[in-house]
Tab-separated table of C-alpha atoms in Angstrom:
chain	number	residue	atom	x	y	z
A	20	UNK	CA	59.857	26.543	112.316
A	21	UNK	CA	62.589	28.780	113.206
A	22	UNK	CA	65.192	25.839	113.315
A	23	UNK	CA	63.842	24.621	109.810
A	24	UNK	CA	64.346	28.607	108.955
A	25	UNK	CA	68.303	28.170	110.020
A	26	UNK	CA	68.721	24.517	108.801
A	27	UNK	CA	67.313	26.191	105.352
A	28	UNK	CA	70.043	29.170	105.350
A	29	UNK	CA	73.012	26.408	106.234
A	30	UNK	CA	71.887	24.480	103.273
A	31	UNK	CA	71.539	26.989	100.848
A	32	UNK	CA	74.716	29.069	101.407
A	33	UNK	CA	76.495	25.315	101.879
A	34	UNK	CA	74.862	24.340	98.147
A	35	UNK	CA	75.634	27.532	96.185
A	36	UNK	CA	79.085	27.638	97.827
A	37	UNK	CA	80.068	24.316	96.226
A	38	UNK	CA	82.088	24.081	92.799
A	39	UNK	CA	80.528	21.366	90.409
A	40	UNK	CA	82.563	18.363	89.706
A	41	UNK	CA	83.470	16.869	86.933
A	42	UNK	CA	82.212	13.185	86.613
A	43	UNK	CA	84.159	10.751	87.613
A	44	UNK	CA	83.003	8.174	84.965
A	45	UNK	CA	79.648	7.669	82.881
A	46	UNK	CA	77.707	5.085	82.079
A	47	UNK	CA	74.852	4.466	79.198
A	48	UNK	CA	72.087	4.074	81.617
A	49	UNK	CA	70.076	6.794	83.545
A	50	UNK	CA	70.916	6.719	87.704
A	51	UNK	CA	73.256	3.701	87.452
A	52	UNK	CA	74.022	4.150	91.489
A	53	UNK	CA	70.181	3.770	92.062
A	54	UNK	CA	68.897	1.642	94.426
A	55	UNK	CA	68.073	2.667	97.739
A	56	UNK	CA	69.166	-0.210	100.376
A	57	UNK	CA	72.096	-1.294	97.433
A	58	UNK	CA	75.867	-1.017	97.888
A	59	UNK	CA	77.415	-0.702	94.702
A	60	UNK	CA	80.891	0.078	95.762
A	61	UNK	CA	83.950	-2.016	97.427
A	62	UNK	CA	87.507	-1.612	98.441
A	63	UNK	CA	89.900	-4.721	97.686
A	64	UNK	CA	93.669	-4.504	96.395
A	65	UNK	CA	94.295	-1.610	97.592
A	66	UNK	CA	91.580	0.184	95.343
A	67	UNK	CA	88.064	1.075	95.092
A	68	UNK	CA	85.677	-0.620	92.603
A	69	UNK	CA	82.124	-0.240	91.516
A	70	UNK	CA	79.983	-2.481	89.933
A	71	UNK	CA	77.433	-0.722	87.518
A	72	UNK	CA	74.375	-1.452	84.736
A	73	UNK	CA	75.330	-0.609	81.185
A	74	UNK	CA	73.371	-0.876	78.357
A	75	UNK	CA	72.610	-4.814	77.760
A	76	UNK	CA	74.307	-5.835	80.815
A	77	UNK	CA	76.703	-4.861	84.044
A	78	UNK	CA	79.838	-3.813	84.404
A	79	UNK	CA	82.448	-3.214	86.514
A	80	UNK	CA	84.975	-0.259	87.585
A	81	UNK	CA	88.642	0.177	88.749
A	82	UNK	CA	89.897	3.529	89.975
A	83	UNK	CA	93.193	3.975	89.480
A	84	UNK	CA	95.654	6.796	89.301
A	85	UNK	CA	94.329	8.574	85.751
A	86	UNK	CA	90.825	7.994	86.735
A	87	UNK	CA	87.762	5.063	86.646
A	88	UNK	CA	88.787	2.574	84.111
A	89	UNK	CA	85.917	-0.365	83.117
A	90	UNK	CA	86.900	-3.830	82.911
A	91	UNK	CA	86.337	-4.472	79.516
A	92	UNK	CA	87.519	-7.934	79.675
A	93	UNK	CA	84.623	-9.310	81.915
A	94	UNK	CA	82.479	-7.533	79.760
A	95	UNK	CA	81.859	-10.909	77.417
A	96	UNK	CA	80.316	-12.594	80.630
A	97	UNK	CA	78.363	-9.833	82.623
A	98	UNK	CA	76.717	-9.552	79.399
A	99	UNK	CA	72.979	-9.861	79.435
A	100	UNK	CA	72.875	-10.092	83.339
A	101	UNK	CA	70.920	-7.448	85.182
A	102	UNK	CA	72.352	-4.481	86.473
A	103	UNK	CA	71.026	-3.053	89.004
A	104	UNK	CA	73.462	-4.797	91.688
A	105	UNK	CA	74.582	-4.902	95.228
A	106	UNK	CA	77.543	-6.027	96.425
A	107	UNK	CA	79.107	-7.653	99.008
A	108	UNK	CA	83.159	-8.446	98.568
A	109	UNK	CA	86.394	-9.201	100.906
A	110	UNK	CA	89.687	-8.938	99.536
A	111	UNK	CA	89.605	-11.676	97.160
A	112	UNK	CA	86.155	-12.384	96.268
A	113	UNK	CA	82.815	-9.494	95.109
A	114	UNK	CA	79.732	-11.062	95.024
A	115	UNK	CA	76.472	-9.506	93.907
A	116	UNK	CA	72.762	-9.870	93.506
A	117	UNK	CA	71.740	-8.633	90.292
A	118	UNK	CA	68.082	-6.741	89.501
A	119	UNK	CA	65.292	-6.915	87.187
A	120	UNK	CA	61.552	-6.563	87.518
A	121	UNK	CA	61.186	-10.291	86.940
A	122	UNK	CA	64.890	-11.447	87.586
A	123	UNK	CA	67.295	-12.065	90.240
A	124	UNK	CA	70.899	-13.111	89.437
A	125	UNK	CA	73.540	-13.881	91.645
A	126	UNK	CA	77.128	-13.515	90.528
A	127	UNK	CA	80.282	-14.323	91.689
A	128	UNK	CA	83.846	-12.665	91.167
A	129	UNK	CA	87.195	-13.945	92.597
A	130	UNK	CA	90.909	-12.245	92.052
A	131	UNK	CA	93.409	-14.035	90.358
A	132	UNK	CA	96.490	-13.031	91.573
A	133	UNK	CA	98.903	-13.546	88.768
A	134	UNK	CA	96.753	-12.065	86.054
A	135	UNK	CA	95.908	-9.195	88.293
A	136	UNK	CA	92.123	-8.825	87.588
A	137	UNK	CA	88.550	-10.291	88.453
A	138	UNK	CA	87.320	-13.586	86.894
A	139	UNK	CA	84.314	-15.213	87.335
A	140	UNK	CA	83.910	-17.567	90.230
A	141	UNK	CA	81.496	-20.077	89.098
A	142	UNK	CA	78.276	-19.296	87.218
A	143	UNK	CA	75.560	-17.336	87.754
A	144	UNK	CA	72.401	-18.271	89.812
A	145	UNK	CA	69.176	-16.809	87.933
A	146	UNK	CA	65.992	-17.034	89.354
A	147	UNK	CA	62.956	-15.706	87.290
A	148	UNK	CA	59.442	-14.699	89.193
A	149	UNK	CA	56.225	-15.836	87.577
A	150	UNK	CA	54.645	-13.552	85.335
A	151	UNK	CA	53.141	-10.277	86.418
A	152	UNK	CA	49.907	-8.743	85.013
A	153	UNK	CA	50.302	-4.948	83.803
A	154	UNK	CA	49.857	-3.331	86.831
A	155	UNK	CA	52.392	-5.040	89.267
A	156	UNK	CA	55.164	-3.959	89.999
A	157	UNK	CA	57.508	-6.366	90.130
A	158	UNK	CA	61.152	-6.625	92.068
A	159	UNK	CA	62.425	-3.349	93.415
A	160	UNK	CA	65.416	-4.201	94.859
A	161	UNK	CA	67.568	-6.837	96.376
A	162	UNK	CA	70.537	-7.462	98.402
A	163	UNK	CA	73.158	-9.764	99.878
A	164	UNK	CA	75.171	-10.913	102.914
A	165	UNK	CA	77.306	-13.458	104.215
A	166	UNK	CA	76.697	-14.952	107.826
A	167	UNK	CA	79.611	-16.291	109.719
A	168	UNK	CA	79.106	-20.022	108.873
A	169	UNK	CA	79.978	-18.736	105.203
A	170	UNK	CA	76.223	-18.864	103.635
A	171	UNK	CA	74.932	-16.772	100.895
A	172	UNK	CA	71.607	-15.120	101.892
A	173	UNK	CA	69.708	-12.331	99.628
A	174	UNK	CA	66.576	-10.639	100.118
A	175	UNK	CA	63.754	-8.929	97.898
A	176	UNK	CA	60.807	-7.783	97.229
A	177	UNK	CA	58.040	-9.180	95.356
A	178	UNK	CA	54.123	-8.831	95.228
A	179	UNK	CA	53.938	-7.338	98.663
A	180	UNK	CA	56.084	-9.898	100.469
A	181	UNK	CA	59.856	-9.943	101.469
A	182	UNK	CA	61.455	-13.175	100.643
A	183	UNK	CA	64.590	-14.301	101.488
A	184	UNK	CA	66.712	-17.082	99.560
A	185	UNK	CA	69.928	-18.248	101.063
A	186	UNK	CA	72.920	-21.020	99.665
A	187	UNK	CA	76.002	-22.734	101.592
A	188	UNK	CA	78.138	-22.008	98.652
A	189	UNK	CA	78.988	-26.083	98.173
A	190	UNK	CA	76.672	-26.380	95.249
A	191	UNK	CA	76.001	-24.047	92.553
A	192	UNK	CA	72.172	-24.932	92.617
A	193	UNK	CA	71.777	-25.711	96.169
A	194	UNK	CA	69.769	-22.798	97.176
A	195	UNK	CA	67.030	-23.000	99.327
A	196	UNK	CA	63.085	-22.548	98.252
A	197	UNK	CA	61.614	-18.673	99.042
A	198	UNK	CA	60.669	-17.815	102.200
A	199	UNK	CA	58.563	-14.781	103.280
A	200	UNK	CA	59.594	-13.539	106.608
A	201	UNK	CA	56.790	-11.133	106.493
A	202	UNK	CA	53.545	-12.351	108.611
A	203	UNK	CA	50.979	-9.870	106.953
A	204	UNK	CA	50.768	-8.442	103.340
A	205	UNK	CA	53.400	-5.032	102.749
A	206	UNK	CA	52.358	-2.050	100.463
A	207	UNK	CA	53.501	-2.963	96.977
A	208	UNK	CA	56.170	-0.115	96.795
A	209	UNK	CA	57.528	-1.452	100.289
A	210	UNK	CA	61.407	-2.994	100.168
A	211	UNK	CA	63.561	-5.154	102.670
A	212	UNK	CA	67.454	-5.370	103.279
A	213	UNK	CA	69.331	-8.452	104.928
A	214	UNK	CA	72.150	-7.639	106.790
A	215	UNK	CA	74.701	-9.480	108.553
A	216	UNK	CA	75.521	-9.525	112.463
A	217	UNK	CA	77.637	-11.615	114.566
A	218	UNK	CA	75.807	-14.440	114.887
A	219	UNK	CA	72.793	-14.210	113.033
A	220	UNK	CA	71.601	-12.377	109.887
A	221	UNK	CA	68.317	-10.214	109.970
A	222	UNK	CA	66.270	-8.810	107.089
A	223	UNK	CA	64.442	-5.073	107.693
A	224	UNK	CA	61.330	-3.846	105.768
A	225	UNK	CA	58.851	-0.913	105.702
A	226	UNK	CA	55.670	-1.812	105.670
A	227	UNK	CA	53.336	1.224	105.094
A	228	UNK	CA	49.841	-0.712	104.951
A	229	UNK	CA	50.564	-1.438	108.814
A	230	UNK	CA	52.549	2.274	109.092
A	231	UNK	CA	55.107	0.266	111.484
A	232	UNK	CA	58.824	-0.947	110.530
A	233	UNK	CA	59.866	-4.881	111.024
A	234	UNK	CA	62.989	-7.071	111.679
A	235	UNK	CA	63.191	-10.425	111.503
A	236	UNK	CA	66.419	-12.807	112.579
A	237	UNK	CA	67.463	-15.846	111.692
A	238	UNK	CA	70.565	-17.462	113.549
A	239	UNK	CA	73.496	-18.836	111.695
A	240	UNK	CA	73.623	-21.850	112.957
A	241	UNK	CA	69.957	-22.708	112.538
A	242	UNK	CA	68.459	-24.388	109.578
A	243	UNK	CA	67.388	-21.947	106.447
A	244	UNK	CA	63.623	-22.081	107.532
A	245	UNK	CA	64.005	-21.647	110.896
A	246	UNK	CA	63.237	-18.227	111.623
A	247	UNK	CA	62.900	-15.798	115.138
A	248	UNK	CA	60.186	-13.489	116.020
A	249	UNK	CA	59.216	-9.876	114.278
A	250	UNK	CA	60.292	-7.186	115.858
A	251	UNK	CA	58.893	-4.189	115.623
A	252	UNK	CA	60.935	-1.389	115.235
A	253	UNK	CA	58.666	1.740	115.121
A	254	UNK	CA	54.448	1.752	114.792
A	255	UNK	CA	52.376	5.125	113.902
A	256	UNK	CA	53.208	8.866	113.309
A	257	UNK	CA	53.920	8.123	109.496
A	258	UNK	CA	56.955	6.021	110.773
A	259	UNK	CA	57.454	3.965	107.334
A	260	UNK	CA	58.403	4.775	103.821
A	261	UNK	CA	60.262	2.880	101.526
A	262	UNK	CA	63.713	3.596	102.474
A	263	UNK	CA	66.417	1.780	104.165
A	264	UNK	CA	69.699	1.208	104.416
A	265	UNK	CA	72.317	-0.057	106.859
A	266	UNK	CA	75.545	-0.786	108.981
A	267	UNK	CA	76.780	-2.949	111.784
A	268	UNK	CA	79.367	-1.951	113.947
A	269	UNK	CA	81.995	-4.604	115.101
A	270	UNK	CA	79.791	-4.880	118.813
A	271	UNK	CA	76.771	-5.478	116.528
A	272	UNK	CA	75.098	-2.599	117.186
A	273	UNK	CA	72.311	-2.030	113.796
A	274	UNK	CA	72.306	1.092	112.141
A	275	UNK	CA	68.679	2.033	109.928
A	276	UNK	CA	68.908	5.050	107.711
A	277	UNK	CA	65.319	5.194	106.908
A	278	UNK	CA	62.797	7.766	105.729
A	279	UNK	CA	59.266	8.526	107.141
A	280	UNK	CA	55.938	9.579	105.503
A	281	UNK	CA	55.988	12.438	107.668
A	282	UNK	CA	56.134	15.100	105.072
A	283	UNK	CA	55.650	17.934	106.998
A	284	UNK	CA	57.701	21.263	106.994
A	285	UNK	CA	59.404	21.779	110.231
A	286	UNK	CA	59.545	17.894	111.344
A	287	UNK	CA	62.525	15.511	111.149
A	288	UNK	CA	62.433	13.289	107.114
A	289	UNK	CA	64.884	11.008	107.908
A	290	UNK	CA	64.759	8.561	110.966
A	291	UNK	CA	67.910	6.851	112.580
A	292	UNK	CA	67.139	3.213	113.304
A	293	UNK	CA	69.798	1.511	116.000
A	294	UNK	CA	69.424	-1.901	117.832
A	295	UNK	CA	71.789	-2.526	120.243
A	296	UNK	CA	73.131	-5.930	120.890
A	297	UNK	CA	71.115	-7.296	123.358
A	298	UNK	CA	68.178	-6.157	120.810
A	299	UNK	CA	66.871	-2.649	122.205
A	300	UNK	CA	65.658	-0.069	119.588
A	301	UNK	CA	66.200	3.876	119.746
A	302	UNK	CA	64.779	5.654	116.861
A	303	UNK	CA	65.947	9.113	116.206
A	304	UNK	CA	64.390	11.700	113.452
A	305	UNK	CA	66.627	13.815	111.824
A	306	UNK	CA	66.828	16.126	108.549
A	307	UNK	CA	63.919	18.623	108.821
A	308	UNK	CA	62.061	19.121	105.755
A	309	UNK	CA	61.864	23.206	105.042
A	310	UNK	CA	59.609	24.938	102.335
A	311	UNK	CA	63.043	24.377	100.079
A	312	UNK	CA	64.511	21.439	101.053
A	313	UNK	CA	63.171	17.498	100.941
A	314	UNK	CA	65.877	14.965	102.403
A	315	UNK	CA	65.243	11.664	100.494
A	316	UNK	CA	66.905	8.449	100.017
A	317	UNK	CA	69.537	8.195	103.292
A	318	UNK	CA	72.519	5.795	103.764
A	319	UNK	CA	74.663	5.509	106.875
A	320	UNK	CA	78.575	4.226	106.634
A	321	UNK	CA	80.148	3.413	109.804
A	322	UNK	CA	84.117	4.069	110.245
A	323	UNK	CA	85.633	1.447	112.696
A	324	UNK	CA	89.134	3.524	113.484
A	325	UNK	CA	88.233	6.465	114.421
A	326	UNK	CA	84.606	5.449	115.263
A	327	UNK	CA	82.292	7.189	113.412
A	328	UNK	CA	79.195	7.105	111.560
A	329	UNK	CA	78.487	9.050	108.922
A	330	UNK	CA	74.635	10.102	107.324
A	331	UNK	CA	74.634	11.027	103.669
A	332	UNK	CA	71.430	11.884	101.937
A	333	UNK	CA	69.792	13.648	98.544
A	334	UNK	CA	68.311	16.953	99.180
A	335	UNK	CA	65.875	18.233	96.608
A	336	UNK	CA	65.682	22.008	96.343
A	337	UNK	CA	61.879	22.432	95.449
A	338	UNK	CA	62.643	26.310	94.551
A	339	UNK	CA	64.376	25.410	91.391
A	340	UNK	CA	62.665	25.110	88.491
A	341	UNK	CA	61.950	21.873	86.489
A	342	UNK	CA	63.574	19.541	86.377
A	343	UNK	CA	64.190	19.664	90.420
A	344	UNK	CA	67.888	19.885	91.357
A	345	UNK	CA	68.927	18.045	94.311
A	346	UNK	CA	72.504	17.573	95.867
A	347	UNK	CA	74.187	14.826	98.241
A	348	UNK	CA	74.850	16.373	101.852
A	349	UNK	CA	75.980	14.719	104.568
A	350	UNK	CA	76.977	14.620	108.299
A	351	UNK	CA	79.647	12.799	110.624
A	352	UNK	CA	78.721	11.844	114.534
A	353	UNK	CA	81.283	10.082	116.878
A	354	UNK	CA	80.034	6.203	118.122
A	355	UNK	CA	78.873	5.137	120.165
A	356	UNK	CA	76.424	7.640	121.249
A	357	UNK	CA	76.290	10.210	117.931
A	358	UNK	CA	74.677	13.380	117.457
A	359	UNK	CA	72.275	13.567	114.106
A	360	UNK	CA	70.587	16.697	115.422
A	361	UNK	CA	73.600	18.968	113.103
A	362	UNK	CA	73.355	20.637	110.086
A	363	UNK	CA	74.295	18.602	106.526
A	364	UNK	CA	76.237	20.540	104.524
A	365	UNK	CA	76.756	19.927	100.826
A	366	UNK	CA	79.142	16.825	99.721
A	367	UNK	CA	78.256	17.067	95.874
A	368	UNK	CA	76.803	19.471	94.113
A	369	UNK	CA	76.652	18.525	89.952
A	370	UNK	CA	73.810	21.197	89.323
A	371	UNK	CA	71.681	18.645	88.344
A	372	UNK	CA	69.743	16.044	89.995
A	373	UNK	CA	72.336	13.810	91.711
A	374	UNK	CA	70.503	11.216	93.650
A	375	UNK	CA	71.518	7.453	94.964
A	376	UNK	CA	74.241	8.108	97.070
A	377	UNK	CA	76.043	4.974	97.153
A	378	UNK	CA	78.802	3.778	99.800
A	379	UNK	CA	80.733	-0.027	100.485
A	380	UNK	CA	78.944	-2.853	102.402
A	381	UNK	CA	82.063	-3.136	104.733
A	382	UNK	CA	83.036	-0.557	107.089
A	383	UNK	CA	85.542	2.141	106.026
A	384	UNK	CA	89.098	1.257	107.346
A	385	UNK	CA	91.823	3.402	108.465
A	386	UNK	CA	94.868	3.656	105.547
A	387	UNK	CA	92.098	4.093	102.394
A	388	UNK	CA	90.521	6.873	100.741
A	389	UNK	CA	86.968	6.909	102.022
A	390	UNK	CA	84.449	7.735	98.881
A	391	UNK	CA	81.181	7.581	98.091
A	392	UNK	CA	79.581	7.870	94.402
A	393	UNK	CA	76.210	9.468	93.562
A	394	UNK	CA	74.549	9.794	90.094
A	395	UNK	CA	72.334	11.628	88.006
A	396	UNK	CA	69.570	10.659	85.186
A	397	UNK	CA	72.311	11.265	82.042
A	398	UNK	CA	74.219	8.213	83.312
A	399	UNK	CA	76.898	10.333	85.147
A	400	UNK	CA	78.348	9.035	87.503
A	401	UNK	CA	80.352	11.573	90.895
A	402	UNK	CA	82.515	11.127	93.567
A	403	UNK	CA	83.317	12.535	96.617
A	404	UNK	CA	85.266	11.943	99.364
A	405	UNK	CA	84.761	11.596	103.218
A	406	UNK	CA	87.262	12.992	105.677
A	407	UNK	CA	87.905	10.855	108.618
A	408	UNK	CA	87.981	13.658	110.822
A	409	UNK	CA	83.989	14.315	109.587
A	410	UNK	CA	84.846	17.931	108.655
């Protein structure tokens, strides 16, 4: 208790020593940055973009020298697509997986050099789920990846299964049928994330019904349906919750952020999830829950020169009256062996409750600004920026 004590007095004098930004852009939608294993956020042509849900459709961001600008003129096409989205983009091409309770859409962008902006490459993919009764839930969330032979893969949620879809990018229909990599039945508020690696792509979900966390691999050269073993990550204690996130490094080396069901005051919220290459996993708590402060809804964001991984995270104050404030902190650990066991200070603080801290897919690269965006429930959207140095 007396290290949840001192984490506590960090936090606090770290939150109320923090100015309150301006927004950086807004958006007519409550928590546009939302959700939890998403990347909304990319750097190509030498400038960050984000790709957010508007009113009727999605849209998408430039930042430029006077500020975020939207991109009015793909405006005409993103219309009536979801927007809940997360993205996965290279230099020349962003493409997403876009979110509704009974919708998936896939969307492509590529950069046309002479007009200077993003137009659509090819149309969109939807695929609608079969009607739900009243009381399901539907989609959560859903995301996307790219495995080295150049096919599409995305994974979701839906009626207590994770199912993965995947395309070769040759034919605009030619994607294959759902799959559920999941053996037994998930809780219904459980989510997955694919992710690529270097020769294979994987898909992690929380399963709280079995209280354990899963992997499952499929390698790139193999055929869609041909799938490896579960692994399990982590079994008992309250290990599983429905949050995840991650990062590769260039050895391959899988980084989790994940959050338990732990709960407890004194004991570690957030759990580091890392698989080595040859397939070992280490999983390390971290952010201890006080009496004031709950750690929710974790990301990690690797840096590949200098090496470094960096934990960002909401922190609701549960001292502050209603409606609960929360704030982004955050925490930088040299690879390959960091150190989570540190104090998160404050990264944004909009005296409100700024949640969905949101970073790129890719790793951060040396020569760039390295940002992050986080929202709140008026539709504003902040940003803040990460020092290379982690100070």
């Amino acid at each position: 208790m007396r290290r949840a004590t001192a984490l506590a007095g960090v936090l606090l004098a770290a939150w109320c020593g923090l100015a309150a930004p301006a927004p950086a852009f807004h958006v007519d939608v409550p928590n546009p940055t939302k959700d939890k294993p998403q990347s909304k956020i990319w750097f190509a042509q030498g400038t960050w973009w984000a790709w957010m849900p508007v009113r009727g459709g999605s849209s998408i961001w430039r930042r430029t020298g006077t500020g975020w600008q939207r991109q009015t003129a793909l405006d005409a096409v993103l219309a009536g697509l979801p927007g809940q989205a997360d993205v996965w983009a290279d230099e020349s091409t962003a493409r997403a997986v876009l979110v509704e309770p009974e919708r998936l859409t896939v969307v492509g962008l590529r950069w046309d050099r002479e007009a200077g902006r993003y137009r659509m490459d090819g149309r969109p993919t939807d695929f609608r789920m079969p009607p739900r009764s009243p009381k399901e839930k539907g989609i959560e969330t859903a995301t996307i990846t790219r495995d080295t032979q150049g096919r599409w893969w995305i994974a979701y949620d839906w009626r207590e299964d994770m199912w993965v879809r995947s395309w070769s990018g040759k034919d605009g229909d030619d994607w294959s049928a759902p799959l559920a990599v999941n053996r037994t039945k998930a809780e219904e508020d459980d989510i997955c994330s694919v992710v690529a690696l270097p020769d294979r792509v994987g898909v992690i979900w929380s399963d709280q019904r079995a209280d354990a966390v899963y992997f499952r691999w499929h390698m790139d050269a193999a055929p869609p349906e041909s799938w490896g073993p579960t692994e399990t990550v982590d079994h008992g204690g309250l290990t599983a919750d429905d949050h995840v996130h991650t990062a590769v490094a260039p050895d391959g080396t899988l980084y989790v952020a994940t959050k338990n069901s732990v709960d407890t005051v004194g004991r570690p919220q957030l759990v580091l999830r890392t698989r080595d290459p040859l397939g070992k996993w280490t999983n390390t708590g971290y952010a201890v829950r006080t009496e004031i402060y709950q750690p929710s809804r974790p990301i990690v964001l690797l840096a590949d020169s200098p090496a470094r991984l960096f934990l960002l995270h909401s922190m609701y104050r549960m001292d502050h009256p209603v409606p609960e404030q929360s704030t982004i902190v955050w925490q930088a650990a040299s690879l390959p062996h960091p150190d989570v066991a540190g104090a998160a200070p404050a990264l944004l603080d909009a005296g409100s409750r700024l949640n969905d801290v949101t970073g790129p897919k890719a790793n951060l690269r040396a020569g760039q600004v390295w940002i992050v965006l986080a929202s709140d429930h008026k539709g504003d959207v902040y940003e803040a920026h990460l020092n290379s140095d982690g100070r």
